[in-house]
Amino acid sequence: MCGIVGIVAGRDVAPLLLESLKRLEYRGYDSAGMAVLRNGAIERVRAEGKIVRLEERLAQTQLPGHTGIAHTRWATHGRPSERNAHPIMTSRVALVHNGIIENFAELQAEQGSVAYESDTDTESVAQLLTQYLEQGKSIEEAMPLVMDRIRGAFALAILIAGRPDILVAARRGSPLAIGYGEGEMYVGSDALALVPFTNRLCYLEEDDWVILHRDRAEIYNQGRLVNREIVYSMLSGAITGKDGYRHFMMKEIAEQSVVLGDALASAIDPASRQVALPGLDIDWKNIPRISMIGCGTAYLAGAVAKYWFERLASLPVDTEIASEYRYRQGPVDPQALAIVISQSGETIDSLAALRYARGKGQRIVGLLNNPESTIARESDAVLPVHAGPEIGVASTKAFTAQLLALLILAIQAGRARGTINAATETALVSALIEVPAQIAALVQRREEFATLAHALRDSQHALYLGRGLSYPLALEGALKLKELSYIHAEGYPAGEMKHGPIALIDETMPVIVLAPEDEWLEKTLANIQEVRARSGRAICFTSAQGARRLGDGVEHIVMPDVHPWVSPLLYAVPIQLVAYEAAVARGTDVDQPRNLAKSVTVE
Ligand code: M6R
């Protein structure tokens, strides 16, 4: 989603801004732009599409200047186009924005005859600030007025014409970090954008606004100068590469065996085959229930974990789609533990749900891939999933790393609550130890999944079915297929098919069934027969034994034998490979599917 960056320095900033923008590219965007102050005048270059197009424009139109801002835009108000790309300019300012200005229409109406150059909500802020500056107000006077007038979520970086010595920034709702360099200062949407230049960062708090000079940051909140702690980022300034893979997504699928192996090593004792999760102090015995909160794939990791916590730890779990949770206003048990799951740690819906849960008195554990994120900072405790940078918009290794962390946590809870015995724990941990090698072997069989995906490439629709732990995984399979290949797909509990979706079954509808060797297998096999009886095309992922029981004519891929309660970690991989290969076969943009963003920072 939108990424912003700004630099005030003693050298030309355009190349630095470009480098930083490239590091924000993973968030997803549809246009990009940059502006600098040259002899006090604002100059700007924008382009629709990828950053490479902006780079081409910059090769034709140099932007010399020591103070500048840049932006990747993910359209909310106004279609993706050069006209709506940021920076948005007026006679006095250039401004980049991440978020949504909710009262833009009201502001625009108040501004009367002012001619807008774009269709964006952002322009209402640029025009408002311009109005105050034209009334003769100083920046220090104008910014608090602007902050008072605008509603919604925003991170802003602003150039002021005639003031090449400063950069102004502000935040509410959307994250913003300040970077402290040697004689230059930076501002950016996340640490990744800034660490090529400095590891000394400070994260602005709600309603902070700041004037950046080359040597300092003056941070204001509610009319007062405030101090914010400077922290040292552990993130690497090196650009993450594809390591010879065609797409980040395939690289990240392949990395799962190593990621899970490393994560396991830090969470179990291989000698005793028991869970040994350091540093998380949770009073499992006295927790009445869990609220499992997330969006998209992160939510689905929580939906799988519901089965684990309920069965292994006898702990009821409410799975909560973050964007619904706080608005539903249902009864919330303050004694319940809230587990907020997020790869980025910046998803605004999840952050808002976290704040809602905290407001209701719940303790928050953040299950996160980015421990330097806003959700990490606002959680009571953080359980890092250690998947490493995930650049592909589709979540793959973060998902399986989330699953692993949640299963480990459920085992820990079960042991503490006395609902599993040592033998069960040993069996589960032993099964987990096999998983990294099993995933590596599955990735080696990529061709089988490519063949299957090729056969799907002309389908308009597909169904994913599963029971028990495989039901949320079926939802994930459908989500992956649609977001990557744009084939419309639905996930269903296999037993629910006969209550509606069975009407869709004909010879053109592929039905992908997840059928590991578990307590639900018998019933799932019966559902496959129901598909077959209606001339449907069933494709089944199952064990060798399950495959023998399928009967003739059911396409299948034989999966490694795996403990039933560990199966989601393994069955997640074929659904990723099928979606990936289908996307490649259909020629879609695998790493940045249309309309999607990696970090969803608007509601
Ligand atoms: O960063 P988060 O884990 O909070 O992101 C949540 C969702 O936006 C994300 O999982 C999304 O559904 C992915 N595109 C799925 O592949």
PDB file of C-alpha atoms in Angstrom, residues 289-294 299 306 317-333 336 349 352-353 356-357 360 362 603:
ATOM      1  CA  ARG A 289     -10.551 -18.318  25.950  1.00  0.00           C
ATOM      2  CA  ILE A 290      -8.589 -16.824  23.080  1.00  0.00           C
ATOM      3  CA  SER A 291      -9.558 -14.155  20.558  1.00  0.00           C
ATOM      4  CA  MET A 292      -7.567 -15.010  17.432  1.00  0.00           C
ATOM      5  CA  ILE A 293      -7.434 -11.849  15.282  1.00  0.00           C
ATOM      6  CA  GLY A 294      -6.081 -11.217  11.783  1.00  0.00           C
ATOM      7  CA  TYR A 299      -6.693 -14.754   9.840  1.00  0.00           C
ATOM      8  CA  LYS A 306      -8.589 -22.822  16.571  1.00  0.00           C
ATOM      9  CA  VAL A 317     -11.046 -19.878  20.457  1.00  0.00           C
ATOM     10  CA  ASP A 318     -13.013 -17.090  18.800  1.00  0.00           C
ATOM     11  CA  THR A 319     -11.578 -16.417  15.359  1.00  0.00           C
ATOM     12  CA  GLU A 320     -12.024 -12.768  14.527  1.00  0.00           C
ATOM     13  CA  ILE A 321     -11.698 -11.081  11.158  1.00  0.00           C
ATOM     14  CA  ALA A 322     -10.013  -7.893  12.289  1.00  0.00           C
ATOM     15  CA  SER A 323     -12.103  -5.534  10.162  1.00  0.00           C
ATOM     16  CA  GLU A 324     -15.310  -6.952  11.665  1.00  0.00           C
ATOM     17  CA  TYR A 325     -14.246  -7.473  15.258  1.00  0.00           C
ATOM     18  CA  ARG A 326     -14.426  -3.974  16.656  1.00  0.00           C
ATOM     19  CA  TYR A 327     -17.448  -2.903  14.670  1.00  0.00           C
ATOM     20  CA  ARG A 328     -19.456  -5.973  15.688  1.00  0.00           C
ATOM     21  CA  GLN A 329     -19.292  -4.772  19.294  1.00  0.00           C
ATOM     22  CA  GLY A 330     -20.038  -8.240  20.640  1.00  0.00           C
ATOM     23  CA  PRO A 331     -19.386  -9.189  24.256  1.00  0.00           C
ATOM     24  CA  VAL A 332     -15.621  -9.395  24.889  1.00  0.00           C
ATOM     25  CA  ASP A 333     -14.204 -11.359  27.808  1.00  0.00           C
ATOM     26  CA  ALA A 336      -9.391 -13.729  27.324  1.00  0.00           C
ATOM     27  CA  ASP A 349      -7.552  -3.385  10.479  1.00  0.00           C
ATOM     28  CA  ALA A 352      -7.455  -1.206  15.139  1.00  0.00           C
ATOM     29  CA  ALA A 353      -8.753  -4.577  16.396  1.00  0.00           C
ATOM     30  CA  TYR A 356     -10.244  -2.435  20.556  1.00  0.00           C
ATOM     31  CA  ALA A 357      -9.258  -5.641  22.389  1.00  0.00           C
ATOM     32  CA  LYS A 360     -11.794  -4.170  26.519  1.00  0.00           C
ATOM     33  CA  GLN A 362      -7.562  -8.130  26.958  1.00  0.00           C
ATOM     34  CA  GLU A 603      -9.396   0.490   6.342  1.00  0.00           C
TER      35      GLU A 603
END
